[in-house]
mmCIF file of C-alpha atoms in Angstrom:
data_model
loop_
_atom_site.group_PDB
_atom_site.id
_atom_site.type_symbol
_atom_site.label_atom_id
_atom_site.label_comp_id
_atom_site.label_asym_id
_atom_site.label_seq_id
_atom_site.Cartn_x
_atom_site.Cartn_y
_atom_site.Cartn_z
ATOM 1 C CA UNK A 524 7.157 -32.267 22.871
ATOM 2 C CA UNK A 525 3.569 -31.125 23.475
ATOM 3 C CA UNK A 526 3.963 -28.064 25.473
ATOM 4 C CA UNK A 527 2.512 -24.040 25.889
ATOM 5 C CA UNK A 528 4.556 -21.264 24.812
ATOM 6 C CA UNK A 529 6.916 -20.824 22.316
ATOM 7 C CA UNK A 530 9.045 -23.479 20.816
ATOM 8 C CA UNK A 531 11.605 -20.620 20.018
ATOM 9 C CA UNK A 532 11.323 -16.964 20.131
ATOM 10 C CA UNK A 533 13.746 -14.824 20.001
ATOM 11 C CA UNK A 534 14.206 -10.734 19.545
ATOM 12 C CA UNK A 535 17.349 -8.253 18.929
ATOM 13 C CA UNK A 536 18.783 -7.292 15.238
ATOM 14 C CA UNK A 537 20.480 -9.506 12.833
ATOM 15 C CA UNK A 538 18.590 -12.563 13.734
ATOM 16 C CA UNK A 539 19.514 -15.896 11.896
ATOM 17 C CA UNK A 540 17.101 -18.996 12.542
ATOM 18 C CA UNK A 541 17.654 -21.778 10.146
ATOM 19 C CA UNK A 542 17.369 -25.702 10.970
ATOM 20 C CA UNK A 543 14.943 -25.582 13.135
ATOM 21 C CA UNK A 544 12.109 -28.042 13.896
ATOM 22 C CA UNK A 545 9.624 -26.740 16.780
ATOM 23 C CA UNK A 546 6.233 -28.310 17.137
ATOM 24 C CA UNK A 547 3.255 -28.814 19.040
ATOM 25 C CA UNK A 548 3.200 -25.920 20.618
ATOM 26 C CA UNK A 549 1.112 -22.514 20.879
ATOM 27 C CA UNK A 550 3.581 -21.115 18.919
ATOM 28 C CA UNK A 551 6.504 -23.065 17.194
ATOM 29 C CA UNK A 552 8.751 -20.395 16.362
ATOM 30 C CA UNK A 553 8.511 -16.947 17.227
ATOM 31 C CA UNK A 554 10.866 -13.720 15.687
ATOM 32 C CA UNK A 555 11.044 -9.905 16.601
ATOM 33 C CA UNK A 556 13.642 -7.624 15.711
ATOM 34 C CA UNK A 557 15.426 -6.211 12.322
ATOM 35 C CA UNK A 558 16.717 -7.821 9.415
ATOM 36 C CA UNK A 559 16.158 -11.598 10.442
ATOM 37 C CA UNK A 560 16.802 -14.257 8.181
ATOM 38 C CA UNK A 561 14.386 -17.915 8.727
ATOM 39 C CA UNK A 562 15.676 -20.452 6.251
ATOM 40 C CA UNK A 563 14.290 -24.884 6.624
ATOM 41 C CA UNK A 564 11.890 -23.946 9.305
ATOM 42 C CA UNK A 565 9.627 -27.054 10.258
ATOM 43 C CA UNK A 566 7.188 -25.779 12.560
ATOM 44 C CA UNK A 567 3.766 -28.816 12.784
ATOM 45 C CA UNK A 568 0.936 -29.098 14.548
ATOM 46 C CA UNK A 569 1.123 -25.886 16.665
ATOM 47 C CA UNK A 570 -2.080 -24.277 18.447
ATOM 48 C CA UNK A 571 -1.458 -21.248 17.609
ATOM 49 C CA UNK A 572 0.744 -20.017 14.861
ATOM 50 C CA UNK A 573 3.806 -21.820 13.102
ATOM 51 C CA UNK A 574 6.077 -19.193 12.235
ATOM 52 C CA UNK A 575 5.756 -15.209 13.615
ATOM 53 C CA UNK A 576 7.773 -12.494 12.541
ATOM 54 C CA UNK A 577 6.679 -10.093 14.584
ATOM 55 C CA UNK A 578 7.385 -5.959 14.430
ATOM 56 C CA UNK A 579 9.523 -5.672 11.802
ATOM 57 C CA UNK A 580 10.378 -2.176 11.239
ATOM 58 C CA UNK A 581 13.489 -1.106 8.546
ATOM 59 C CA UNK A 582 14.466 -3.907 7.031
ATOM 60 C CA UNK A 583 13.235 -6.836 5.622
ATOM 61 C CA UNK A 584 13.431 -10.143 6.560
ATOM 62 C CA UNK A 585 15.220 -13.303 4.380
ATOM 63 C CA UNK A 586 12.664 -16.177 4.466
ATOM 64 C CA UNK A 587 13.040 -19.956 2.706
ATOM 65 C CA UNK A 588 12.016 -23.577 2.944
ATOM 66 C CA UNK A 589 9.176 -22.986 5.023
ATOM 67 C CA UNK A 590 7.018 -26.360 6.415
ATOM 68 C CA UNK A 591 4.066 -24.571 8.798
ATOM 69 C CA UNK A 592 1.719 -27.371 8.442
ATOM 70 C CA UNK A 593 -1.638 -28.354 11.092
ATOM 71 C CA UNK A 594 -0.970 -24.682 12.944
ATOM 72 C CA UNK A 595 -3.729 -22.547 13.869
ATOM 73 C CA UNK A 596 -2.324 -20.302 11.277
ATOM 74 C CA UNK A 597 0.919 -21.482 9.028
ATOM 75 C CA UNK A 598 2.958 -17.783 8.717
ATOM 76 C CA UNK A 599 1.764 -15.131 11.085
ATOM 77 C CA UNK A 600 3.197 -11.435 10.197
ATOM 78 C CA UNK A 601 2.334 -8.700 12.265
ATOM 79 C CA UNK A 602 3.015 -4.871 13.026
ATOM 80 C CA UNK A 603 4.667 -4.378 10.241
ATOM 81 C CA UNK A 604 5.816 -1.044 9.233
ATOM 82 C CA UNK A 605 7.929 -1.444 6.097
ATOM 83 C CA UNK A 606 6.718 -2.431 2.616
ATOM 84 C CA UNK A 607 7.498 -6.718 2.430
ATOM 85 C CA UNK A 608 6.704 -9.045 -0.649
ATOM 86 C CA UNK A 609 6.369 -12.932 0.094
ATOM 87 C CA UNK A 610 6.960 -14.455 -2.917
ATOM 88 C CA UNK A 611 6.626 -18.135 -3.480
ATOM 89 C CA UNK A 612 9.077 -18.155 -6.636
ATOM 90 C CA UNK A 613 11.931 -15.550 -5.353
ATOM 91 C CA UNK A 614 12.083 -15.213 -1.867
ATOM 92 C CA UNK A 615 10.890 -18.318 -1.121
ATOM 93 C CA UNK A 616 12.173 -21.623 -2.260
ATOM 94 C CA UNK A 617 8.845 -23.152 -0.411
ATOM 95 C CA UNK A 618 5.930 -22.441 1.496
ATOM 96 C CA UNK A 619 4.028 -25.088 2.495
ATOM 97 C CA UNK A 620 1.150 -24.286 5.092
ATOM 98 C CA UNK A 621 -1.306 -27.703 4.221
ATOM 99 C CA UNK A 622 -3.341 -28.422 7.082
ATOM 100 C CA UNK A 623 -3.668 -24.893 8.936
ATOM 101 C CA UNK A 624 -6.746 -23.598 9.575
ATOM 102 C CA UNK A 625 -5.356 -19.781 8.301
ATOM 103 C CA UNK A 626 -2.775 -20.212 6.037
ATOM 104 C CA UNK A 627 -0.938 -16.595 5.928
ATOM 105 C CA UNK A 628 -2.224 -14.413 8.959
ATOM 106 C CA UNK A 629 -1.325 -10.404 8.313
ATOM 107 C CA UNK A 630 -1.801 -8.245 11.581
ATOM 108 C CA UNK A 631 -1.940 -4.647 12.387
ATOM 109 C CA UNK A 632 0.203 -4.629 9.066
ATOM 110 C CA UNK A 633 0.510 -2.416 6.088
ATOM 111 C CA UNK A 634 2.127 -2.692 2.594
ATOM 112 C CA UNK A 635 2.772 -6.781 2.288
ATOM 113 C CA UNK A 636 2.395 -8.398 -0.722
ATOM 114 C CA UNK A 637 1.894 -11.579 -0.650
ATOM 115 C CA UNK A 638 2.046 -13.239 -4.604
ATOM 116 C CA UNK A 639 3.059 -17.076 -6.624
ATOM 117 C CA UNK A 640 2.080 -19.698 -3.837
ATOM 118 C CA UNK A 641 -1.366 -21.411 -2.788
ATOM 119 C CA UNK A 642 -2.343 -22.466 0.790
ATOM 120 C CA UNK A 643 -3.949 -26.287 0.339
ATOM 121 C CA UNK A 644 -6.716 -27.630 3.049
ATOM 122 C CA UNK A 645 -6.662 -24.370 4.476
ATOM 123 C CA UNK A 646 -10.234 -23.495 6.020
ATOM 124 C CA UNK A 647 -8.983 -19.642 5.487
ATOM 125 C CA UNK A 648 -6.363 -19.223 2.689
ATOM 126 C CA UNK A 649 -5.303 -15.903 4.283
ATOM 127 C CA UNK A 650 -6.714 -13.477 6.418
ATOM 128 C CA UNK A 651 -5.674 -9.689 6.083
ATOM 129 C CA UNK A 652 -5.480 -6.986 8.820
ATOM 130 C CA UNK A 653 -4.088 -3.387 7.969
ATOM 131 C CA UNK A 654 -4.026 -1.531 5.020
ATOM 132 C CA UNK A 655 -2.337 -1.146 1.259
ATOM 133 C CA UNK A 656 -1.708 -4.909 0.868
ATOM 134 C CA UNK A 657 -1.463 -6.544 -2.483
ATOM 135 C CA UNK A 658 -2.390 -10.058 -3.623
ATOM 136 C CA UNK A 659 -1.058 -11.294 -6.679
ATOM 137 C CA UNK A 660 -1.652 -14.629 -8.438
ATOM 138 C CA UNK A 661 -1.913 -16.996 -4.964
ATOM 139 C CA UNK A 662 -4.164 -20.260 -5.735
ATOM 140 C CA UNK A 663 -6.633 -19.861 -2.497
ATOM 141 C CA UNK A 664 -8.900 -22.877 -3.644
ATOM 142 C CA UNK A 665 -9.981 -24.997 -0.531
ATOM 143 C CA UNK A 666 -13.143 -26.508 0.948
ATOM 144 C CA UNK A 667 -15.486 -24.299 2.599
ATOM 145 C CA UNK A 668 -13.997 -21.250 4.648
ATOM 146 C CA UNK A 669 -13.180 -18.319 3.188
ATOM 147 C CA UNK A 670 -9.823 -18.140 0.504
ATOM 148 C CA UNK A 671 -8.987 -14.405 0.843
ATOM 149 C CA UNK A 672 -10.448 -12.519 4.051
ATOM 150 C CA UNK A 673 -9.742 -9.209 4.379
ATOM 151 C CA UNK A 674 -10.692 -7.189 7.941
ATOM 152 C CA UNK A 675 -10.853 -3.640 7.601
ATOM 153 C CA UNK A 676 -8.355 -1.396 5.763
ATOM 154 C CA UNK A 677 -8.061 0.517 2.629
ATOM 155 C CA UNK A 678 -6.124 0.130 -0.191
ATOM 156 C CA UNK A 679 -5.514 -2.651 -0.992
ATOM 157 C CA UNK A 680 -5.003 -4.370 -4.713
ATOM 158 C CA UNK A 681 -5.958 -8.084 -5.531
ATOM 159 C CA UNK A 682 -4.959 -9.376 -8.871
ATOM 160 C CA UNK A 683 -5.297 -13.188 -10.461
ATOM 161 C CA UNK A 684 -6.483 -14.724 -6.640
ATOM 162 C CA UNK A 685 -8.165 -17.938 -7.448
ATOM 163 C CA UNK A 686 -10.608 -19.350 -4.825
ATOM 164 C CA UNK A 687 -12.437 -22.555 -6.120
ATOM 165 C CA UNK A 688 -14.614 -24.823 -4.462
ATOM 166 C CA UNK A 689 -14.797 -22.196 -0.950
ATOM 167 C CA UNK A 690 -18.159 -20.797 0.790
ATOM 168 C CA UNK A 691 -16.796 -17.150 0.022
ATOM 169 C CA UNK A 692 -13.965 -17.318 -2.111
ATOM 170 C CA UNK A 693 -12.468 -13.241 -1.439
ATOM 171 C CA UNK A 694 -14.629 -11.615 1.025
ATOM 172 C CA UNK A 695 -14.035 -7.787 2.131
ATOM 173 C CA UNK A 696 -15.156 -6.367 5.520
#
């Protein structure tokens, strides 16, 4: 139901979240911890963020069948230490984030690459934080907003981003 907080969250090592449909909340599901693995994750109509994997140091986390539509931001990552790809043909069988006002939300991150999905009636496609990120063939296109923003940092590599029909379609701070 329509509540603050967290619909989940949960911390430790060798976390396994699958099934799981948490919704209008601030957050619907929030992760900390090593090694977790998210699988058919329905998190709608949040405030705040859908999904957050948060801290992430050592390993890397399993995700798959992702539905973080309507959320302030669809997939939040943040402090992450160790090098991450989301892909939207490998590691994950679907990413949908339609609706969310930031698609994919990177935080106080570094070395993520984010590559092979697209973030529909998004006003931001993404939104970067950190540094050494890569962005490889993501379809960004949306109405207005911005479909790659990327706050401070160095290093980082953008290849084949497409971002049609947005007031600034990659924009660099």
């Amino acid at each position: 139901g329509l509540g603050a907080g967290s619909g989940i969250h949960v911390g430790g090592a060798d976390i396994s979240v699958s099934n799981v449909i948490a919704s209008r909340r601030s957050t619907g599901v929030s992760i900390s911890g090593a090694r977790p693995v998210i699988s058919s994750v329905i998190a709608n109509d949040n405030s705040g963020t859908g999904l957050q994997v948060i801290g992430v140091a050592g390993s890397t986390p399993t995700l798959s069948n992702l539905t973080l539509r309507n959320n302030g931001s669809g997939l939040g990552l943040s402090s992450w230490s160790t090098a991450f790809t989301v892909d939207g043909m490998n590691s994950l069988a679907s990413l949908d984030v339609t609706g969310s006002a930031t698609g994919v939300s990177l935080d106080q991150s570094s070395n993520i690459t984010l590559k092979n999905f697209s973030t529909p009636q998004t006003r931001t496609g993404v939104w970067a934080g950190g540094s050494s990120h890569r962005f490889e063939n993501l379809d960004l296109s949306g109405s207005g907003g911005s479909g790659l923003y990327v706050h401070a940092g160095s290093g980082h590599v953008i290849t084949d981003v497409t971002a049609n029909g947005r007031r600034t379609g990659i924009e660099l701070q």
